[in-house]
Coordinates of C-alpha atoms and ligand atoms in Angstrom, one line a residue:
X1 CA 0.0 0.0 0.0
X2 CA 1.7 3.1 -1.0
X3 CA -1.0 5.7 -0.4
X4 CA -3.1 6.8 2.6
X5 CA -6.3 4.8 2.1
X6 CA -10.1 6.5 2.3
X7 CA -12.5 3.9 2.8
X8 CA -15.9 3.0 4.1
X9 CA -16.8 0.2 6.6
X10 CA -19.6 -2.3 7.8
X11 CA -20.3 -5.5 9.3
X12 CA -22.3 -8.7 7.8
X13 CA -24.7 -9.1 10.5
X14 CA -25.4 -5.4 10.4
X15 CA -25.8 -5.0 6.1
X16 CA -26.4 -8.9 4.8
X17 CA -29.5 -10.3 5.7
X18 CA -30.4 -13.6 4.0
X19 CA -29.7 -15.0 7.1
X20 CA -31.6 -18.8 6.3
X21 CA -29.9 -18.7 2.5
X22 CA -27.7 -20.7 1.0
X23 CA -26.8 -22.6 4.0
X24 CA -25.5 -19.6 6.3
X25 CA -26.2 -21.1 10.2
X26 CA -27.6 -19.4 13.0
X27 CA -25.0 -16.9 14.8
X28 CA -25.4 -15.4 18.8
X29 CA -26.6 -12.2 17.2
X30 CA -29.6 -14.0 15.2
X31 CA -30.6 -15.9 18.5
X32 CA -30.1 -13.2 20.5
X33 CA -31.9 -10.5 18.5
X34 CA -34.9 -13.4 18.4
X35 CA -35.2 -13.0 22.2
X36 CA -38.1 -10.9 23.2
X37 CA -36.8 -7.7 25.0
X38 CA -33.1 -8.0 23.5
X39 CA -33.3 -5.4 20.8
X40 CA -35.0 -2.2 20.8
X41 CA -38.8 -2.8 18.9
X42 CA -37.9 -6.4 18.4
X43 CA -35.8 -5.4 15.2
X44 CA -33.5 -8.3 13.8
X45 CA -30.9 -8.7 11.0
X46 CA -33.1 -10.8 9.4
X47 CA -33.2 -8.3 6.4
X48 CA -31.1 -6.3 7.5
X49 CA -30.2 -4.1 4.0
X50 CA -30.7 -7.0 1.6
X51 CA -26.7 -6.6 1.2
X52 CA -26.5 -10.1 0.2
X53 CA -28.3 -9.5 -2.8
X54 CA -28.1 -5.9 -3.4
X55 CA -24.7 -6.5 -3.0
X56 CA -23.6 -4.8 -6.8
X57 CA -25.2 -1.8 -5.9
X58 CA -23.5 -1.4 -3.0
X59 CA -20.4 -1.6 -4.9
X60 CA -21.7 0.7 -7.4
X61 CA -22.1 3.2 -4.5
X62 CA -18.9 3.0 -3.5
X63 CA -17.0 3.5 -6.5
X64 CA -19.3 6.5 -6.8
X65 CA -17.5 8.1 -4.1
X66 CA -13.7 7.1 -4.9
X67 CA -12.9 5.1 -1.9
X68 CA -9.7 3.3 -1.9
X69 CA -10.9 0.5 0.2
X70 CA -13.4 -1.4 1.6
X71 CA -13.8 -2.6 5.5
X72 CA -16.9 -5.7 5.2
X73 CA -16.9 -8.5 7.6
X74 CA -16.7 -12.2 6.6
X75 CA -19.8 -13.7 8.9
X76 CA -18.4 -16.8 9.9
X77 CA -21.4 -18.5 10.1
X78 CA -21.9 -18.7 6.4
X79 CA -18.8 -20.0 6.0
X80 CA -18.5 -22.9 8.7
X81 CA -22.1 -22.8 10.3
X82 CA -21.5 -25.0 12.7
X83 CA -18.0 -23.2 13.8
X84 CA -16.1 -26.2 12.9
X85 CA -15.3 -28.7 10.3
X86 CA -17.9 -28.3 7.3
X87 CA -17.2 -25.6 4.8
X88 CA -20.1 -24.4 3.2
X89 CA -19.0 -23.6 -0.5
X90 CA -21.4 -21.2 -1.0
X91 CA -20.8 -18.8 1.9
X92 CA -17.4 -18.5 0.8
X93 CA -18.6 -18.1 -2.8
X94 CA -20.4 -15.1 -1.8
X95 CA -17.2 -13.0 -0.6
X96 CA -15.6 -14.2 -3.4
X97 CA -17.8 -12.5 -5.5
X98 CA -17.6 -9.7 -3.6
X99 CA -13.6 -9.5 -3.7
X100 CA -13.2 -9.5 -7.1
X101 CA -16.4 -7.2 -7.9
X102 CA -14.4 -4.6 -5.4
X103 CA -11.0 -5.3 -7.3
X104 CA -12.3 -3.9 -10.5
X105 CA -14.1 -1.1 -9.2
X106 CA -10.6 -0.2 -8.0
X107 CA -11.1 -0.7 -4.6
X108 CA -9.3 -2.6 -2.0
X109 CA -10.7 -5.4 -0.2
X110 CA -10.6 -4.9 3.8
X111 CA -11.7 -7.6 5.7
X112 CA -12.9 -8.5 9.1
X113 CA -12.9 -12.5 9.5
X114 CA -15.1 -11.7 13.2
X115 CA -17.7 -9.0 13.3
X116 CA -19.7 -10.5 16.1
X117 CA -21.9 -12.8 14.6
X118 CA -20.2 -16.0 16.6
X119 CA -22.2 -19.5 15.2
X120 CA -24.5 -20.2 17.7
X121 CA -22.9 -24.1 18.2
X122 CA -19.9 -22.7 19.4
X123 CA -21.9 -20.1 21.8
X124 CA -23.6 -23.7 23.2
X125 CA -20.1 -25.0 24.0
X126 CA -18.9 -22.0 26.0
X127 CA -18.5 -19.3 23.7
X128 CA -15.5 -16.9 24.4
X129 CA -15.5 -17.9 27.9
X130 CA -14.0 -21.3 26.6
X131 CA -10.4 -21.6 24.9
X132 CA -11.4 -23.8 22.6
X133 CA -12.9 -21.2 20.6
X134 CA -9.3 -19.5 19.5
X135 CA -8.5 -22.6 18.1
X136 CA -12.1 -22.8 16.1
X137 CA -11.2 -19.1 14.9
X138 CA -7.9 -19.7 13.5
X139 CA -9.6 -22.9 11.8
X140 CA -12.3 -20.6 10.4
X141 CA -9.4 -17.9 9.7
X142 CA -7.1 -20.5 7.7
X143 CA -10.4 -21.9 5.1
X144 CA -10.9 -17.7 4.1
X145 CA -7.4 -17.9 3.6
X146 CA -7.1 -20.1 1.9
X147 CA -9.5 -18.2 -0.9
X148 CA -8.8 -15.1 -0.7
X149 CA -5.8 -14.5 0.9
X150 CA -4.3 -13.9 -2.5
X151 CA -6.6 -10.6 -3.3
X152 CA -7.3 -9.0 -0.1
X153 CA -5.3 -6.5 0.8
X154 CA -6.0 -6.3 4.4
X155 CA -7.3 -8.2 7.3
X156 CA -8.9 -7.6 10.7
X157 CA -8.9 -10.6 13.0
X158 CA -11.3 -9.4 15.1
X159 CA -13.8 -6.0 15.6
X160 CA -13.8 -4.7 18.9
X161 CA -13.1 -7.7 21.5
X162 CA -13.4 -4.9 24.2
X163 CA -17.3 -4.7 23.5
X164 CA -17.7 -8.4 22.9
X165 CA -16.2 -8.7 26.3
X166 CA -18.3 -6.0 28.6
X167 CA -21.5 -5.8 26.4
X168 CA -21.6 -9.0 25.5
X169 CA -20.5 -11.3 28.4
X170 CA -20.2 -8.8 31.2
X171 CA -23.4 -6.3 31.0
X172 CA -25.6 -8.8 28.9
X173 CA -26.4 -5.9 26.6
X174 CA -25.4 -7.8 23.0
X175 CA -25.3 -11.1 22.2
X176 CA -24.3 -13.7 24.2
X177 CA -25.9 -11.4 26.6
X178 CA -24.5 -13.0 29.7
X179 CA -24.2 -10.3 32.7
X180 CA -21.2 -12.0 34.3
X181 CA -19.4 -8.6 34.6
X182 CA -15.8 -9.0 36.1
X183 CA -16.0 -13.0 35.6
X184 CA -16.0 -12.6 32.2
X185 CA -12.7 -11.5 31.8
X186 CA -11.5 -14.8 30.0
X187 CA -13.0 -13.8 27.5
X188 CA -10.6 -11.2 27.0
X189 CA -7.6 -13.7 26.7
X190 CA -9.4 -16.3 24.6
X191 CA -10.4 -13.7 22.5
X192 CA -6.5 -12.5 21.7
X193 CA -5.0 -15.8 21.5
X194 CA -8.3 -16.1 19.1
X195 CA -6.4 -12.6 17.2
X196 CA -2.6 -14.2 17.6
X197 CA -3.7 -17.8 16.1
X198 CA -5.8 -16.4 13.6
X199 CA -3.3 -14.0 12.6
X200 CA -0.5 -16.7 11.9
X201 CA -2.9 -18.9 10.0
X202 CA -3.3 -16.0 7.7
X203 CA 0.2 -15.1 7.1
X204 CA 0.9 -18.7 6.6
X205 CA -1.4 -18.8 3.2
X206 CA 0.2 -15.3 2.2
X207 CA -2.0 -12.8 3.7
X208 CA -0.2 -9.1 2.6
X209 CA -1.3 -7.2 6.2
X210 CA -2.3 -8.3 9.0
X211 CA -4.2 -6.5 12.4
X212 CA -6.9 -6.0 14.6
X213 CA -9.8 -3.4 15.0
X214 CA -10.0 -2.3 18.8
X215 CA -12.3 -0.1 20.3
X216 CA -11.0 3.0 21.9
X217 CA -12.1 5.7 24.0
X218 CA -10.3 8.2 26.2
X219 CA -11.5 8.1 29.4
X220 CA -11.8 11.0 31.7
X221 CA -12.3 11.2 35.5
X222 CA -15.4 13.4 36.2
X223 CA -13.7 14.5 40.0
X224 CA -10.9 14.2 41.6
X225 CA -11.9 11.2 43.5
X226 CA -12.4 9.3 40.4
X227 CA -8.7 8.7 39.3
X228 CA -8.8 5.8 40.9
X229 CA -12.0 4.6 39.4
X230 CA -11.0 6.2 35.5
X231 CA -7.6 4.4 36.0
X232 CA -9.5 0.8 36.4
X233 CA -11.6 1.9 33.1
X234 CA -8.9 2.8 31.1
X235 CA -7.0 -0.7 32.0
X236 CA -10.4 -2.4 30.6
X237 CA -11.2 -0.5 28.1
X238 CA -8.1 0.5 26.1
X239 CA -5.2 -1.4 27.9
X240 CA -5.9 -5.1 28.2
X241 CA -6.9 -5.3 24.8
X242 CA -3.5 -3.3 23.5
X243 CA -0.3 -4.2 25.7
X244 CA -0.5 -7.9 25.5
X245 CA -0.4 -7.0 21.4
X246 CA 2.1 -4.6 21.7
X247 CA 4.4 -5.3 24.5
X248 CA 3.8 -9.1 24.8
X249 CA 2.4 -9.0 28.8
X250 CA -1.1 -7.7 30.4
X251 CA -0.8 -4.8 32.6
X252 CA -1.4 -5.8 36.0
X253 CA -5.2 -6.4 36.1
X254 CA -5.7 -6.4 39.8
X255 CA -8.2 -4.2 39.7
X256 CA -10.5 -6.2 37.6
X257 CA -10.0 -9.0 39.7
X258 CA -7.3 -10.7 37.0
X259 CA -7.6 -13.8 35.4
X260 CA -8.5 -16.6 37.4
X261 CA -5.9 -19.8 37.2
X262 CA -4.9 -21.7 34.2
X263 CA -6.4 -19.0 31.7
X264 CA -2.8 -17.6 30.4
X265 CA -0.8 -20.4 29.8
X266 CA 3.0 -21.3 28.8
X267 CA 3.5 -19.6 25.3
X268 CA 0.4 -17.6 25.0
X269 CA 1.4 -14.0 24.7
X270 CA 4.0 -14.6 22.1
X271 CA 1.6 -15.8 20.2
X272 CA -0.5 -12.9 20.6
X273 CA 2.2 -10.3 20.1
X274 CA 3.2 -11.3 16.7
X275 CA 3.9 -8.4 15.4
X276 CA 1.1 -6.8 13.3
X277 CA 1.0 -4.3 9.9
X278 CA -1.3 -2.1 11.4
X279 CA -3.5 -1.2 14.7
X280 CA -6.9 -0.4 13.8
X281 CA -8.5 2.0 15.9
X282 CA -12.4 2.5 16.0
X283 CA -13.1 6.1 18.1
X284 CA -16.3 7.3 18.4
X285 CA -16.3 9.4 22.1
X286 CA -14.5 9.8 24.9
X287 CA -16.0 8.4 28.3
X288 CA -16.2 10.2 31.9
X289 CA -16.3 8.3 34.7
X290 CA -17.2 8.8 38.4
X291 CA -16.5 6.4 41.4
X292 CA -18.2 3.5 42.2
X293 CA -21.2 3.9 44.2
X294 CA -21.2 2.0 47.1
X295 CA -23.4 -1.5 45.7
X296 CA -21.6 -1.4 42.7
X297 CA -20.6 -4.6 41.3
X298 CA -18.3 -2.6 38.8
X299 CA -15.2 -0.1 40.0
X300 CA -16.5 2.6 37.7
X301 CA -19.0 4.6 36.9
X302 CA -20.1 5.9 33.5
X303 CA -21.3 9.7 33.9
X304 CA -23.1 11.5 31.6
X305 CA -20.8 14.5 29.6
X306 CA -23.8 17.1 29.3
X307 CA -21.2 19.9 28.3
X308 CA -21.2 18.8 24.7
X309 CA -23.0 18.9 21.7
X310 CA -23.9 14.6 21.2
X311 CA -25.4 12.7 18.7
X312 CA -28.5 10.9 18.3
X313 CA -27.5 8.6 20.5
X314 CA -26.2 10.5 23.3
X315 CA -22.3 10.4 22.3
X316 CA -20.8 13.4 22.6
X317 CA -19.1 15.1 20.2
X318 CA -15.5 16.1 21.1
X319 CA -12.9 15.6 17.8
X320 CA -10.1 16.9 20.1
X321 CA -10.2 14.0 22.3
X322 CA -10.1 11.9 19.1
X323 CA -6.8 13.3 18.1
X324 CA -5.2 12.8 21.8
X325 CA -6.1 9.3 21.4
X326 CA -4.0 9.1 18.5
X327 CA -1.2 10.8 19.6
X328 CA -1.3 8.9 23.4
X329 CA -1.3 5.8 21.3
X330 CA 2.3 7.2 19.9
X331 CA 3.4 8.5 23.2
X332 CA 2.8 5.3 25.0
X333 CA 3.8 2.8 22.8
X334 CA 6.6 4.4 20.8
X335 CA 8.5 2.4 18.5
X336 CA 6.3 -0.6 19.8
X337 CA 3.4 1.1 18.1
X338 CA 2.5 0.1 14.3
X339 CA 1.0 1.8 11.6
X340 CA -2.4 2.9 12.3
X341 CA -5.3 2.7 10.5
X342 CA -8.7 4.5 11.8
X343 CA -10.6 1.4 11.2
X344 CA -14.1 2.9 12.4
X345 CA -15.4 6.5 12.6
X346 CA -18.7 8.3 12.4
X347 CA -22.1 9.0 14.2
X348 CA -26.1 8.7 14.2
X349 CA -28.2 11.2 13.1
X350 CA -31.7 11.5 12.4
X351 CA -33.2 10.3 9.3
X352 CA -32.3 13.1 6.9
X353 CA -31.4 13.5 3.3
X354 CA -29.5 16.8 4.5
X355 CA -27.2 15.1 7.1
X356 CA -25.2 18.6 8.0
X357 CA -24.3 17.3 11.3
X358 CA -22.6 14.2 10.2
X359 CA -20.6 16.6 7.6
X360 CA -19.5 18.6 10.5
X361 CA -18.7 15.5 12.6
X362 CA -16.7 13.6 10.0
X363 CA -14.8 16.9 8.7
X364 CA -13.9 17.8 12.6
X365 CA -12.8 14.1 13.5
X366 CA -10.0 14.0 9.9
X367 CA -9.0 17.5 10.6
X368 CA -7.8 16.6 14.0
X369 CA -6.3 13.1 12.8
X370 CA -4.5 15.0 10.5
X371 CA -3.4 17.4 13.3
X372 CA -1.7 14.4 15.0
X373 CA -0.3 13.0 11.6
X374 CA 1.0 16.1 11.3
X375 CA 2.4 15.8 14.7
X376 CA 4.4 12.5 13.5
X377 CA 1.6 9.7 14.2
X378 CA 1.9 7.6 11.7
X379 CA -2.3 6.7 10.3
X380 CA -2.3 4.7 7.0
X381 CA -6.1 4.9 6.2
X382 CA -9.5 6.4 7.4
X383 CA -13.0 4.6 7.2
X384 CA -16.1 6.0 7.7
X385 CA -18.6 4.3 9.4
X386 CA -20.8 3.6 8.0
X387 CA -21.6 3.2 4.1
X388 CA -25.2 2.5 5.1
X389 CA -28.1 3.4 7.7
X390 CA -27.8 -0.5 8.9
X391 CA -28.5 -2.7 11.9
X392 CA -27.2 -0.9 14.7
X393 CA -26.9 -3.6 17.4
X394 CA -29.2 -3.5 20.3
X395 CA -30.5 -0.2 19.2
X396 CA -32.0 -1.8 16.2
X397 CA -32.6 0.2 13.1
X398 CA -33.4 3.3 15.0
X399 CA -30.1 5.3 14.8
X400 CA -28.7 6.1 11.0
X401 CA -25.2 6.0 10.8
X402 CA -24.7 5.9 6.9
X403 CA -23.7 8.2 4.2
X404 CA -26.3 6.7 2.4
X405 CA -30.1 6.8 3.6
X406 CA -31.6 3.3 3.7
X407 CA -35.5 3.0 3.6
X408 CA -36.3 -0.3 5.0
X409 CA -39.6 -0.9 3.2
X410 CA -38.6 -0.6 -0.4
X411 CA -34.3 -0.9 0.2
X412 CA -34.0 2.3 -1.8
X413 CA -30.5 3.3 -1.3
X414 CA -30.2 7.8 -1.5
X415 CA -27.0 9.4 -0.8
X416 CA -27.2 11.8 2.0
X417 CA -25.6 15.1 2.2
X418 CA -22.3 13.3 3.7
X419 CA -21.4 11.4 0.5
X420 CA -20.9 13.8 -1.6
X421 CA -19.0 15.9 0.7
X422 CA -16.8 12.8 1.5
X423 CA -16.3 12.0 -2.0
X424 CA -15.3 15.8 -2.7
X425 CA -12.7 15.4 0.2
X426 CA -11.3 12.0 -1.3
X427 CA -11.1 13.5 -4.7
X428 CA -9.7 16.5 -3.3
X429 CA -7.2 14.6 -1.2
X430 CA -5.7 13.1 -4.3
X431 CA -5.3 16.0 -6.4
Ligands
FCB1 C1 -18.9 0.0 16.8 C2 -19.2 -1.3 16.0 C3 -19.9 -1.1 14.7 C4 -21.0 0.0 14.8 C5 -20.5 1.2 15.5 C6 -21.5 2.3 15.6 O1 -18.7 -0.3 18.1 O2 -17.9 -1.9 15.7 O3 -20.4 -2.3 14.3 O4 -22.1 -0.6 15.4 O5 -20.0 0.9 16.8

């Protein structure tokens, strides 16, 4: 890659839909989105935005607006639905497709091989709380390897394993939805030696970069007797899921209880800190934290930031602390640090054609990444999130992240404001 990359992203449970065709298997998030009371108004990815078919307009779109590459997850239950052994040819058929459909529309194929969707057999046997799922991953990893390692020119392990951890096995907000908070910090290691396995099963069939999307979010203590508290959220949040990667050992995780016996075993963490070709970094807000009120199970609290503008959602808006991130990342890790890659960035707004906000969010959040680039951090490559209004997790269909407006009831695509403004910047970038 010899160019800063402008891309857009998604994720297969969020876009695909089709989720009974062509012998795709049942994942945590189609089970768990089936459970009454799990997702705002019932909504499922059963639909979702027809992606699976619609998949050549989709493209279309994108070419429309210039991007270099593309950030789509590989949902691995259509290509193993069971998790293990079977390959179903026509899952893998489908991204196939979709690899070289991308290639000559000139863009690059980034690829996530875990976005979430986890096959539901694999969830009955333990899920990420059992170690026996890394080794499944890097199974899974080495069959999309195998065909189409030779045309993609990127790869994520996995999105986010912070949120997979706390929302989906600590809080019970996403699927699993286990609320085991603290006691489901295994997850955490089974779900890097997941990343390090799967990482060297793709370089071993020829994969060009290798790395990992984490989620990231400066935390900030709202008093002074929260340092001790914001310190603990921090180590959750945006350490335990970047040190072992980056420095080979866990910080000390006392204050999270740490991982009971027998988790980290003999030869683990080289494994995980294989060196990688990039760090992806998904930001979308920083987080405040107060201490822990006295019949908390947690040693945090999340407070709410009411002195800036937010989203639809209730995320504030503050660019600035996007840039920090990016150069704290540099401070802290130095020479240990990679290449980065903005893997994620963007925000919900209302259903509008005229999505002014989002242009002022996304043109705030790259001015100040290209503050810190110009401060010496090295980013490779920026993706917007999202290419389309899609399935936004728990929250259903409710908040609209796209630069293109979805309507759910016919699957008419419309560009929003945002898309042509980011495929001025692009062109504008290159000139
Ligand atoms: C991130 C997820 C992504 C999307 C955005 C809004 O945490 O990786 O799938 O839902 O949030």
């Amino acid at each position: 890659m010899d160019r800063f990359q402008w891309g857009v992203a998604t994720a297969a449970y969020q876009i695909e839909g089709a989720v009974t065709e062509d012998g795709r298997g049942p994942s945590t998030w189609d089970v768990f989105a089936h459970t009454p009371g799990r997702v705002r108004d019932g909504h499922t990815g059963d639909v979702a935005c027809d992606h699976y078919h619609r998949w050549p307009e989709d493209v279309a779109l994108m070419a429309g607006l210039g991007v270099d590459a593309y950030r789509f997850s590989v949902a691995w239950p259509r290509v193993q639905p069971s998790g293990s052994g079977a390959v179903n040819a026509a899952g893998l058929d489908f991204y196939d497709r979709l690899v070289d459909a991308l290639l000559a529309a000139g863009i690059a194929p980034a690829a996530t091989l875990y976005h979430w969707d986890l096959p539901q057999p694999l969830e009955d046997a333990g899920g990420w709380m059992n170690r026996d799922t890394a080794h499944r991953f890097a199974e899974y990893a080495a069959i999309v390897a195998d065909r189409l390692a030779d045309r993609v020119d990127a790869w994520m392990t996995l999105n986010e394993p912070v949120v997979v951890m706390a929302y989906g096995y600590g809080y019970g907000l996403y699927a699993p939805g286990h609320a085991l908070l603290l006691d489901a910090l295994p997850t955490a290691h089974h779900q890097l030696l997941a990343h390090g396995l799967g990482a060297a099963a793709l370089r071993a069939r020829g994969a060009r970069r290798v790395g990992i999307a984490n989620h990231y979010s400066p935390a900030w203590p709202a008093s002074d007797d929260a340092r001790a508290a914001t310190a603990t959220f921090d180590l959750m949040l945006n350490r335990l899921f970047t040190e072992p990667l980056l420095t080979g050992a866990y910080p000390d995780l006392t204050p999270l209880g740490g991982f009971p016996d027998g988790v980290v075993r003999d030869g683990d963490l080289p494994v995980i800190a294989a060196p990688l070709d990039f760090l992806g970094v998904n930001y979308y807000r920083p987080t405040r934290i107060g201490p822990a009120p006295a019949d908390s199970p947690l040693p945090f609290d999340l407070v709410d930031m009411p002195d800036f503008p937010v989203t639809d959602l209730g995320w504030p808006i503050v660019p600035d602390a996007f840039g920090d991130l990016l150069r704290d990342l540099r401070a802290t890790y130095g020479d240990a640090l990679p290449p980065l890659v903005v893997t994620e960035n963007g925000c919900s707004f209302p259903d509008a054609p005229d999505d002014g906000p989002r242009v002022a969010f996304l043109e705030a959040h790259i001015a100040a990444m290209r503050a810190a680039m110009a401060d010496g951090v090295d980013v490779r490559g920026y993706f917007a999130w999202s290419l389309l209004d899609n399935f936004e997790w728990s929250e259903g269909y409710h908040p609209r992240f796209g630069l293109v407006h979805v309507d759910y009831a016919t699957q008419q695509r419309t560009p929003k404001r945002s898309y042509a403004w980011y495929r001025d910047l692009i062109a504008a970038a290159r000139a």
